[in-house]
Coordinates of C-alpha atoms (C1' of nucleotides) in Angstrom, one line a residue:
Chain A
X1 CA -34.3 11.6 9.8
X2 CA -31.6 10.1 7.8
X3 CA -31.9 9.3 4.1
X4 CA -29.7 7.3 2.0
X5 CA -31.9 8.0 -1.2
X6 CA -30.8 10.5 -3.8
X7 CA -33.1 13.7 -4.1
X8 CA -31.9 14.1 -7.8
X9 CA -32.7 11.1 -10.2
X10 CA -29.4 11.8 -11.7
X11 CA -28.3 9.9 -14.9
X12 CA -24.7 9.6 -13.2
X13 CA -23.4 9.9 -10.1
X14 CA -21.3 13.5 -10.5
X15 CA -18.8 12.4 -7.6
X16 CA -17.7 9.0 -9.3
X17 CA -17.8 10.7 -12.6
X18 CA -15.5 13.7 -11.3
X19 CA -12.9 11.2 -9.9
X20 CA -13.0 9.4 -13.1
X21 CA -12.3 12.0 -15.3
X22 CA -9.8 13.4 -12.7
X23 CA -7.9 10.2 -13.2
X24 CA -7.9 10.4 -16.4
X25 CA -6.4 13.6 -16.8
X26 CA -3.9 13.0 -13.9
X27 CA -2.9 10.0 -15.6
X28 CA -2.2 11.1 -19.0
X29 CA -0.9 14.6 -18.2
X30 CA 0.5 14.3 -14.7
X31 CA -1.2 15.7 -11.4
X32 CA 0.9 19.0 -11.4
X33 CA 0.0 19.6 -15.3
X34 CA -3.8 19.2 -14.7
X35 CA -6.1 22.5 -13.5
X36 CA -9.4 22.3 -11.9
X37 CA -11.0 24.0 -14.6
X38 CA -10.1 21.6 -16.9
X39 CA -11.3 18.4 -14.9
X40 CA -14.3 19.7 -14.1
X41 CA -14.8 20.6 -17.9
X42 CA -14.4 17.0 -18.9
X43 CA -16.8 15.6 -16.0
X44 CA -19.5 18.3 -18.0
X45 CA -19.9 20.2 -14.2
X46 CA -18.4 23.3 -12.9
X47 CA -15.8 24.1 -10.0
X48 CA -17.8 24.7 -6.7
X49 CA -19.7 21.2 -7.8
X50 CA -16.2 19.5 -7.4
X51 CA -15.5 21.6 -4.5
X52 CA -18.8 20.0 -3.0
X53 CA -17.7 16.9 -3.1
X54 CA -14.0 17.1 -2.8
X55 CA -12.0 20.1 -0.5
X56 CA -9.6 20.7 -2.8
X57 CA -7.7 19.3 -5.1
X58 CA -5.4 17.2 -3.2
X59 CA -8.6 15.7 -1.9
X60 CA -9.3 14.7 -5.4
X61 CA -6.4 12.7 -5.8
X62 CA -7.0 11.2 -2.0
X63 CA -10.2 10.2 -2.9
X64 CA -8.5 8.5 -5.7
X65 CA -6.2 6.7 -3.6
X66 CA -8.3 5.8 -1.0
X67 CA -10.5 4.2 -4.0
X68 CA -7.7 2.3 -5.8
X69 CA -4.8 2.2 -3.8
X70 CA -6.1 0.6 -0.5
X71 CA -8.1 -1.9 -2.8
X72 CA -4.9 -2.7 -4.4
X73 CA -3.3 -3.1 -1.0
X74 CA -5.7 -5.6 0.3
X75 CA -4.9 -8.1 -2.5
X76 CA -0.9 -7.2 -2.3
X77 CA -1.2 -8.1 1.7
X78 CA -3.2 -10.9 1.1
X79 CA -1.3 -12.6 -1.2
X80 CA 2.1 -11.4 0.3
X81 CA 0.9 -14.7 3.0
X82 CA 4.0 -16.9 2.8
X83 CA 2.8 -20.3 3.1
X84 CA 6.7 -22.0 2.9
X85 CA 6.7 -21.2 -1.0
X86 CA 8.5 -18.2 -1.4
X87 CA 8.6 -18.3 -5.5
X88 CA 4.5 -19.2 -5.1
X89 CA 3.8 -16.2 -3.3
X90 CA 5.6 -14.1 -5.2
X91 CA 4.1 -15.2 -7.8
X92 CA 0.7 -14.7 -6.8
X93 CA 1.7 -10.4 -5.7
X94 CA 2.9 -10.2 -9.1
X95 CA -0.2 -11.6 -10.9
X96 CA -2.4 -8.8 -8.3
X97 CA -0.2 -6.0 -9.4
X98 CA -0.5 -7.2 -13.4
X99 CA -4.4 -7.8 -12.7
X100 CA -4.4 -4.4 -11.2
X101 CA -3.3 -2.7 -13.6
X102 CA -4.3 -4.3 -16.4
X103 CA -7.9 -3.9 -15.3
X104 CA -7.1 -0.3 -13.9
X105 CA -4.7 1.1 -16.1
X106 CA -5.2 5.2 -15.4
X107 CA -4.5 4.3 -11.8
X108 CA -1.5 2.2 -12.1
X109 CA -0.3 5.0 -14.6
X110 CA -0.6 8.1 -11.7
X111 CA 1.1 5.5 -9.5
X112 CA 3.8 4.6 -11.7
X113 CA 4.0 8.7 -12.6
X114 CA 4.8 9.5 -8.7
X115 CA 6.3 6.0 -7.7
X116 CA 10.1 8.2 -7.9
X117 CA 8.5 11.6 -7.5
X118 CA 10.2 14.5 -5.7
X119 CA 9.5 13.4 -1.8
X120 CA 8.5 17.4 -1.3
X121 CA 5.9 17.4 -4.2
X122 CA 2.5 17.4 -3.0
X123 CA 1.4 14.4 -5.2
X124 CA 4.1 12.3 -3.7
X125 CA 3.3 12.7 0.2
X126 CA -0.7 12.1 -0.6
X127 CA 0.3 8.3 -2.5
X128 CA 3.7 7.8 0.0
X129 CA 1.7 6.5 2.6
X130 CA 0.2 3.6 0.3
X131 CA 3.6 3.0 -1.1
X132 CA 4.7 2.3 2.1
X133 CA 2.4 0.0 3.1
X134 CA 2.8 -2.3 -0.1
X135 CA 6.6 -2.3 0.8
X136 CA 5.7 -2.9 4.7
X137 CA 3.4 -5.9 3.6
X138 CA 6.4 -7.2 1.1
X139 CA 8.9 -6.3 3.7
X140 CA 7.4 -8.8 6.3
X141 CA 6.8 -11.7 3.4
X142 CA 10.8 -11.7 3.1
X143 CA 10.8 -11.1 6.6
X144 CA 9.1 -14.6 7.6
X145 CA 10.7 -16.2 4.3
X146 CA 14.3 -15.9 6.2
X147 CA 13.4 -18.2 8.8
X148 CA 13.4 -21.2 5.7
X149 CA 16.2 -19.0 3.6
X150 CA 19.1 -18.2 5.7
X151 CA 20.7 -16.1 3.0
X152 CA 17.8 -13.8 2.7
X153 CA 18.4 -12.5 6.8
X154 CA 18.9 -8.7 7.2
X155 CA 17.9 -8.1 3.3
X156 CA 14.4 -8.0 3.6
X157 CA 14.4 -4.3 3.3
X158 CA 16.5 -4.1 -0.2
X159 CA 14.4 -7.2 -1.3
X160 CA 11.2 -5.5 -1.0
X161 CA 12.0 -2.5 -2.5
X162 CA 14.2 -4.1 -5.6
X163 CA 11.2 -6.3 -6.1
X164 CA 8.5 -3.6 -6.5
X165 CA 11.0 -1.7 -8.3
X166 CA 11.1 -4.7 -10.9
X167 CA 7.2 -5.1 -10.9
X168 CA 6.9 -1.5 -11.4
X169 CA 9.3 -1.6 -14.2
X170 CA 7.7 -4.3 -15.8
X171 CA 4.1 -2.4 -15.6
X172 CA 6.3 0.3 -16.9
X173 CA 7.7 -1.4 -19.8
X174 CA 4.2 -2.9 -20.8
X175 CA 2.5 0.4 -20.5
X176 CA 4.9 1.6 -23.2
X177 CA 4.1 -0.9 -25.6
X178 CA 7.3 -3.1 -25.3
X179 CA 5.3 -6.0 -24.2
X180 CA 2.1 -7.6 -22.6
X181 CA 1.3 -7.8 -19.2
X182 CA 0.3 -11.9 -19.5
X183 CA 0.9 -15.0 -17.2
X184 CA 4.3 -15.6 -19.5
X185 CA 6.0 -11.9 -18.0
X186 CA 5.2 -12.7 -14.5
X187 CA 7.1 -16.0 -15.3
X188 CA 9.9 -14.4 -16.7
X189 CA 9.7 -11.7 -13.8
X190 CA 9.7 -14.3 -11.0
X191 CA 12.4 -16.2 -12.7
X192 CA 14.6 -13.2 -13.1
X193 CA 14.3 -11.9 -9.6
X194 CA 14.7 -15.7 -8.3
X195 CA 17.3 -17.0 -10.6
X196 CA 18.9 -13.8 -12.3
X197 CA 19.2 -13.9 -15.9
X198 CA 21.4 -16.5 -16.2
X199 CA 18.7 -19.8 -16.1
Chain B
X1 CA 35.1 41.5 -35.1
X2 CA 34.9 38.4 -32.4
X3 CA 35.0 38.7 -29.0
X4 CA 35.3 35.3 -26.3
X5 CA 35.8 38.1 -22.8
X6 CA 32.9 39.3 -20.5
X7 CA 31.5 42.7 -21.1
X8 CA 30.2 42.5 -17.6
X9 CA 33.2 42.2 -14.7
X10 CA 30.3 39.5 -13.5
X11 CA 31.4 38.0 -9.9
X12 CA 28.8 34.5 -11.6
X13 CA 28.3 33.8 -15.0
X14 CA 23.8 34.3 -14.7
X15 CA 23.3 31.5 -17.3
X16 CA 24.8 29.2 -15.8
X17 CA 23.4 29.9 -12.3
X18 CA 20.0 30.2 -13.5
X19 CA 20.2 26.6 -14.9
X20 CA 21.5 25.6 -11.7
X21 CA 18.5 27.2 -9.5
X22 CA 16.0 25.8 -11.9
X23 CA 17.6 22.0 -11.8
X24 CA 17.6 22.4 -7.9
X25 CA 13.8 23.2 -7.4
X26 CA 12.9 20.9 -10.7
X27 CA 14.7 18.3 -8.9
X28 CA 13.1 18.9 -5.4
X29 CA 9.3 19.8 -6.3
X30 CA 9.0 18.5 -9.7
X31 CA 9.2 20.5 -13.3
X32 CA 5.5 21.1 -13.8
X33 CA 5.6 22.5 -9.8
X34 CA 8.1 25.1 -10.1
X35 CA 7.5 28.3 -12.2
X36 CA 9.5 30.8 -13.7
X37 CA 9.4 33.6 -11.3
X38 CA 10.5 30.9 -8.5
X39 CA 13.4 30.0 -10.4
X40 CA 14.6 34.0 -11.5
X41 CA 13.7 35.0 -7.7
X42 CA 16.2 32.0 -6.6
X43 CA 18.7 32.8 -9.2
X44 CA 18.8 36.9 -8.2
X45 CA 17.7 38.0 -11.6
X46 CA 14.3 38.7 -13.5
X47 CA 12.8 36.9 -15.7
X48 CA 13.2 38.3 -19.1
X49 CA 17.2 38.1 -17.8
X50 CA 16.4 34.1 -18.3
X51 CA 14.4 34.3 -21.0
X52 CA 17.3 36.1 -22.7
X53 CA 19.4 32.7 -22.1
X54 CA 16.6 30.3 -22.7
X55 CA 13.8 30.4 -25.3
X56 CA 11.1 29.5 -22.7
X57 CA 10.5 27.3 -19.7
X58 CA 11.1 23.6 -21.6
X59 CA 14.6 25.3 -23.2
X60 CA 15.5 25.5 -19.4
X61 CA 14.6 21.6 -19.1
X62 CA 16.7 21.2 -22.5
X63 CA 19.1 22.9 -21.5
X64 CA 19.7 20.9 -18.5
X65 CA 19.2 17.6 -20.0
X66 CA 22.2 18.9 -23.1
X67 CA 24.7 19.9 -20.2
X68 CA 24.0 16.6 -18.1
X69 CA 22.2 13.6 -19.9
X70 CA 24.4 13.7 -23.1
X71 CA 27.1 13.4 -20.8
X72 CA 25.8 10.7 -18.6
X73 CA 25.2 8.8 -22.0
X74 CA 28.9 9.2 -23.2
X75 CA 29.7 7.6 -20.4
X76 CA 27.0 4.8 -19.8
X77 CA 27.8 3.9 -23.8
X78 CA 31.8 3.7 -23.3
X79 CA 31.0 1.2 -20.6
X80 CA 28.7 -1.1 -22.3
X81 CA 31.3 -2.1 -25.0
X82 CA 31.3 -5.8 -24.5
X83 CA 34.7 -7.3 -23.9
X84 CA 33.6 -11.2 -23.4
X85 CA 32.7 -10.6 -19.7
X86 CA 29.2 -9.4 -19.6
X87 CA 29.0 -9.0 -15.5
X88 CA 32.5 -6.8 -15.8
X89 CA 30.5 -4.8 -18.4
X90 CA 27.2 -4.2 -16.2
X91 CA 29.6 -3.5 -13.1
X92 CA 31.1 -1.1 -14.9
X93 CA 27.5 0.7 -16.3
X94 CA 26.4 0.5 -12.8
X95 CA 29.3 2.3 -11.5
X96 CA 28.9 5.0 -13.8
X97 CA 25.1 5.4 -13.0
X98 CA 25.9 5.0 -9.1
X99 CA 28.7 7.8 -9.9
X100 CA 26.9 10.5 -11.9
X101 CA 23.9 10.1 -9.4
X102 CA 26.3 10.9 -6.6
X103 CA 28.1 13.1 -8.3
X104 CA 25.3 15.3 -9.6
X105 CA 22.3 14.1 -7.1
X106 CA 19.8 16.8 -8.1
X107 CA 20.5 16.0 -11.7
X108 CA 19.4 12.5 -11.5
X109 CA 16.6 12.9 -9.3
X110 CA 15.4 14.8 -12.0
X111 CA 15.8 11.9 -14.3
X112 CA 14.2 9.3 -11.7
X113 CA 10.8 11.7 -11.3
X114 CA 10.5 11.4 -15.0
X115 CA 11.5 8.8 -15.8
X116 CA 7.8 6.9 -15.9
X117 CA 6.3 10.2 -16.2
X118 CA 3.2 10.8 -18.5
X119 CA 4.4 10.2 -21.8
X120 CA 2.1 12.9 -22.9
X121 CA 3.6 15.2 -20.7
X122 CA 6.1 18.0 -21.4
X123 CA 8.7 16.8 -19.1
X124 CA 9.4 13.6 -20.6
X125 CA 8.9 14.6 -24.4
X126 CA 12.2 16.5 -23.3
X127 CA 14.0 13.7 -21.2
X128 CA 12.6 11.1 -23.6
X129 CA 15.2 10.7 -26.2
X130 CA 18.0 10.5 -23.9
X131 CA 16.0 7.7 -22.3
X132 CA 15.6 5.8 -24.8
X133 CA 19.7 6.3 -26.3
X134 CA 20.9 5.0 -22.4
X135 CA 18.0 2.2 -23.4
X136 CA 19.6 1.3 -27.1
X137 CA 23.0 1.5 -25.8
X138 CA 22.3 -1.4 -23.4
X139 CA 20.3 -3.1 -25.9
X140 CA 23.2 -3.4 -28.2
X141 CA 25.6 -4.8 -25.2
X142 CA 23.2 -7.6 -24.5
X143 CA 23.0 -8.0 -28.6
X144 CA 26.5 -8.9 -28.5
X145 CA 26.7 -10.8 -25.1
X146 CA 24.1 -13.3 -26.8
X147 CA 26.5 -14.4 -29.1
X148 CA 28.1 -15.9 -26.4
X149 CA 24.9 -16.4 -24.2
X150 CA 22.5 -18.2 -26.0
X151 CA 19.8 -18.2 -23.3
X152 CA 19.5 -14.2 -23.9
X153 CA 18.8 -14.6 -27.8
X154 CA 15.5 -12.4 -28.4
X155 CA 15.8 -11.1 -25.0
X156 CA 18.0 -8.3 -25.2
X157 CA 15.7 -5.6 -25.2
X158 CA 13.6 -6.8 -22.1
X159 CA 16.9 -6.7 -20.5
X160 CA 18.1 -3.8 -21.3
X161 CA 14.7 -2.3 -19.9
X162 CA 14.8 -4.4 -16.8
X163 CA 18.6 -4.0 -15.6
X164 CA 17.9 -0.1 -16.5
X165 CA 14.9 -0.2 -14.0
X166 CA 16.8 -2.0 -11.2
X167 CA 19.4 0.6 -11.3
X168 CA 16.9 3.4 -11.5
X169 CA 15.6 1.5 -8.4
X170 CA 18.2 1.0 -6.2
X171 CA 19.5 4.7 -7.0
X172 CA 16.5 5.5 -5.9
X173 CA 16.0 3.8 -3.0
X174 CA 19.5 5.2 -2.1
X175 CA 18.4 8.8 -2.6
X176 CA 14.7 7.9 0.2
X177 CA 17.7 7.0 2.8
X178 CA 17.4 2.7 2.8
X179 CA 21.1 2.5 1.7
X180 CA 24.0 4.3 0.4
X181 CA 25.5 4.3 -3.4
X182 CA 28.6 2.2 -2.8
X183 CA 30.2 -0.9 -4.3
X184 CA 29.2 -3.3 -2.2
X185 CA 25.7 -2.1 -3.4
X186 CA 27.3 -2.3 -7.1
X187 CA 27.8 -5.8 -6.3
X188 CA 24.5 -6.6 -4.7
X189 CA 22.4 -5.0 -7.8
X190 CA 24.8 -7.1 -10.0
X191 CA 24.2 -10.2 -8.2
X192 CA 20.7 -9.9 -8.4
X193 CA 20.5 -9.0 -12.0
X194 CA 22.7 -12.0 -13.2
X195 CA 21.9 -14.7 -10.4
X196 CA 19.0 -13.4 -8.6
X197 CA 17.7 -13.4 -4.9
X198 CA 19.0 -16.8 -4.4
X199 CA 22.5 -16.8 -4.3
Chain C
dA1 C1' -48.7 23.8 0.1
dT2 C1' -44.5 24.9 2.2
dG3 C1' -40.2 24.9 4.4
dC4 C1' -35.9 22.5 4.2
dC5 C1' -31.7 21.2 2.3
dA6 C1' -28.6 18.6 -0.9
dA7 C1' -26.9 19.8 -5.2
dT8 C1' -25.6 22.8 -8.7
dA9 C1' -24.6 27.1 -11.6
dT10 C1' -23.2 32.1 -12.2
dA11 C1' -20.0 35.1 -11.5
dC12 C1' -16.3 36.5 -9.2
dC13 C1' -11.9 36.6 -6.0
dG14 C1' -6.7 37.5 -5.5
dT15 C1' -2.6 35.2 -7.2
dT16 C1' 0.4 33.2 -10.2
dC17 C1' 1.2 31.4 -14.7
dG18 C1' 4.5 31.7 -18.9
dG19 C1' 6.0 35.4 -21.6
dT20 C1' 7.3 40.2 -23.5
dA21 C1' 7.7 45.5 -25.0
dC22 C1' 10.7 48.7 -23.8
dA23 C1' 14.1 51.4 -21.4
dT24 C1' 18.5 51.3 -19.3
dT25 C1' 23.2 50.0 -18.3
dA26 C1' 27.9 49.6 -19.3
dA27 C1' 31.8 48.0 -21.6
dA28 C1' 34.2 47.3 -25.9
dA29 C1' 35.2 49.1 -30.6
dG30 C1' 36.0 52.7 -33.6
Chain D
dC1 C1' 34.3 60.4 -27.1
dT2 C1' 30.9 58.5 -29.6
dT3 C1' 28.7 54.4 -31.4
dT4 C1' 27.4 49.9 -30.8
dT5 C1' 25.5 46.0 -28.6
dA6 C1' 25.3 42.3 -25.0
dA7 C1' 23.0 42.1 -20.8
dT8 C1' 19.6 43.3 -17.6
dG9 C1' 15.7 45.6 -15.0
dT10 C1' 10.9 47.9 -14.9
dA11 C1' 6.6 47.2 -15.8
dC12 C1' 3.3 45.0 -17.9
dC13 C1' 0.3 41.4 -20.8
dG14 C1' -3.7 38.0 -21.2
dA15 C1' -4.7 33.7 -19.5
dA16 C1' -5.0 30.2 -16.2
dC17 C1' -4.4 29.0 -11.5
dG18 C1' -7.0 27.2 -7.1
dG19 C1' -10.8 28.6 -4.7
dT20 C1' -15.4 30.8 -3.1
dA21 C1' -19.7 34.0 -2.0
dT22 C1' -24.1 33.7 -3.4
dA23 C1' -28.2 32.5 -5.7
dT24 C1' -31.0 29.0 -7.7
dT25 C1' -32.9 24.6 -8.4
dG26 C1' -35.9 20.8 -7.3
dG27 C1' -37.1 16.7 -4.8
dC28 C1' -38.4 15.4 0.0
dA29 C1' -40.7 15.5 4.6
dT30 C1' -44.1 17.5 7.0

DNA sequence: ATGCCAATATACCGTTCGGTACATTAAAAG
DNA sequence: CTTTTAATGTACCGAACGGTATATTGGCAT
């Protein structure tokens, strides 16, 4: 018969808490820097515990993406909509990514980390496959946006990627203290990438 | 009684090569991916050859960084002098960016894998303070440019940090294949930076 | 009460890690 | 021709790597 009760009355789920504390540790350290040993230390377990749960450690940082990245691409494709406002909508991918990772700053860390990774590390072809969705989804906004903005046709590609490259600079930038991620730098983002820095 | 010739008829100077090997695999599977004995084995020698060059593993990354960085950044700060024309001046940074990274490809990989790496991480303790001497040098030429720019007053280190992460971004979209380092893309990232998406 | 099975730990695997003690080589200096 | 010394290889170190065989635990269904 099939259950979906727990047979344990754990305090804490040991899967979540092993991807948490992986996260952590792959943030601040770097996926390649990080052992096994020394995740499954922090999460207060031992190794064939996380080896239950995970196959190895590249599924670790899958599970991680599959919990954070494809959230993160919902909203992006969501709000990448174009409704005839191209400086709204762009607007409104910008405040996701900000939200994002203002409310999960670990993960936007590890992204940032392996945004410009070597394509043959192994961190880099797990996350790939997300990055290249969020440019596909940004892609096809500047794709439909042409058909009002005449100037834009045939660019959509450099447009996409120059515009994540500026929001993940700007997350960048804030994550190093030089400034806040707020409602004022996603102004000044948009109007840059708009308008240039010449008002 | 000082000596400047070979003792050893060497067909290739080892240190050298070694340093060449190691920024080859640094640059194609990331620093904390590669180890030593990958890097001797590629080189033709063993290790406590490189270790008779190099103090340890991060002296390799130093090492690399002295021979290539500092000379990028002799470069990068000749070309921010500001002359009156601030878009002659970032055409001209551009082109020396766009240059070294085709000019020494593996070099600036490198630099782009790290360069939003872990700050707690070995890597980018090492590449760090050349970061941030490009960053001040760019700084100061947008200091000066405000004198005759009011609009960027207070601004200049924001963009600094931004016009430093568009070129990291379009070099790096260059090196995944979307386009090729040439001066119409010089003129495209310039464009974009002073006057944005809409022409 | 008992058999089942998800969940977890002990203890271990072979390999690779960064790094080194030590012997050897060979050319320059005397 | 001997001494010196930069340069390099052989062989090894303890620790950490990713990963696993196996035993135990303890609720659950019967």
């Amino acid at each position: 018969m099939y259950r979906t009760v727990y047979w344990h009355y754990n305090i804490m789920n040991n899967k979540e808490n092993i991807l948490k504390c992986a996260l952590e540790l792959f943030a601040s350290k770097g996926y390649d820097a990080v052992g096994v040993q020394e995740i499954v230390t922090n999460a207060g377990i031992t190794k064939p515990t996380m080896y239950y749960y995970f196959e190895n450690k590249r599924g670790l940082l899958e599970a991680i993406m599959k919990e954070y990245a494809s959230d993160l691409l919902i909203k992006v494709t969501k709000a990448s909509a174009y409704h005839g406002d191209i400086t709204k909508t762009l607007t409104d991918i910008t405040m996701e990514y900000f939200n994002y990772a203002a409310k999960h700053p670990d993960f936007f860390r590890l992204q940032l980390s392996l945004w410009l990774a070597p394509p043959e590390s192994e961190a880099f072809q797990v996350i790939f496959p997300y990055l290249e969705l969020e440019q596909k989804a940004i892609e096809e906004l500047f794709l439909y946006a042409a058909k009002d903005h005449g100037n834009m046709k045939g660019r959509h590609v450099l447009y996409a990627l120059s515009f994540l490259g500026i929001i993940h600079t700007y997350i960048g930038i804030s994550f190093n203290g030089y400034t806040k991620l707020n409602d004022e730098l996603v102004y000044k983002l948009i109007h840059q990438f708009m308008h240039g820095i010449f008002s």
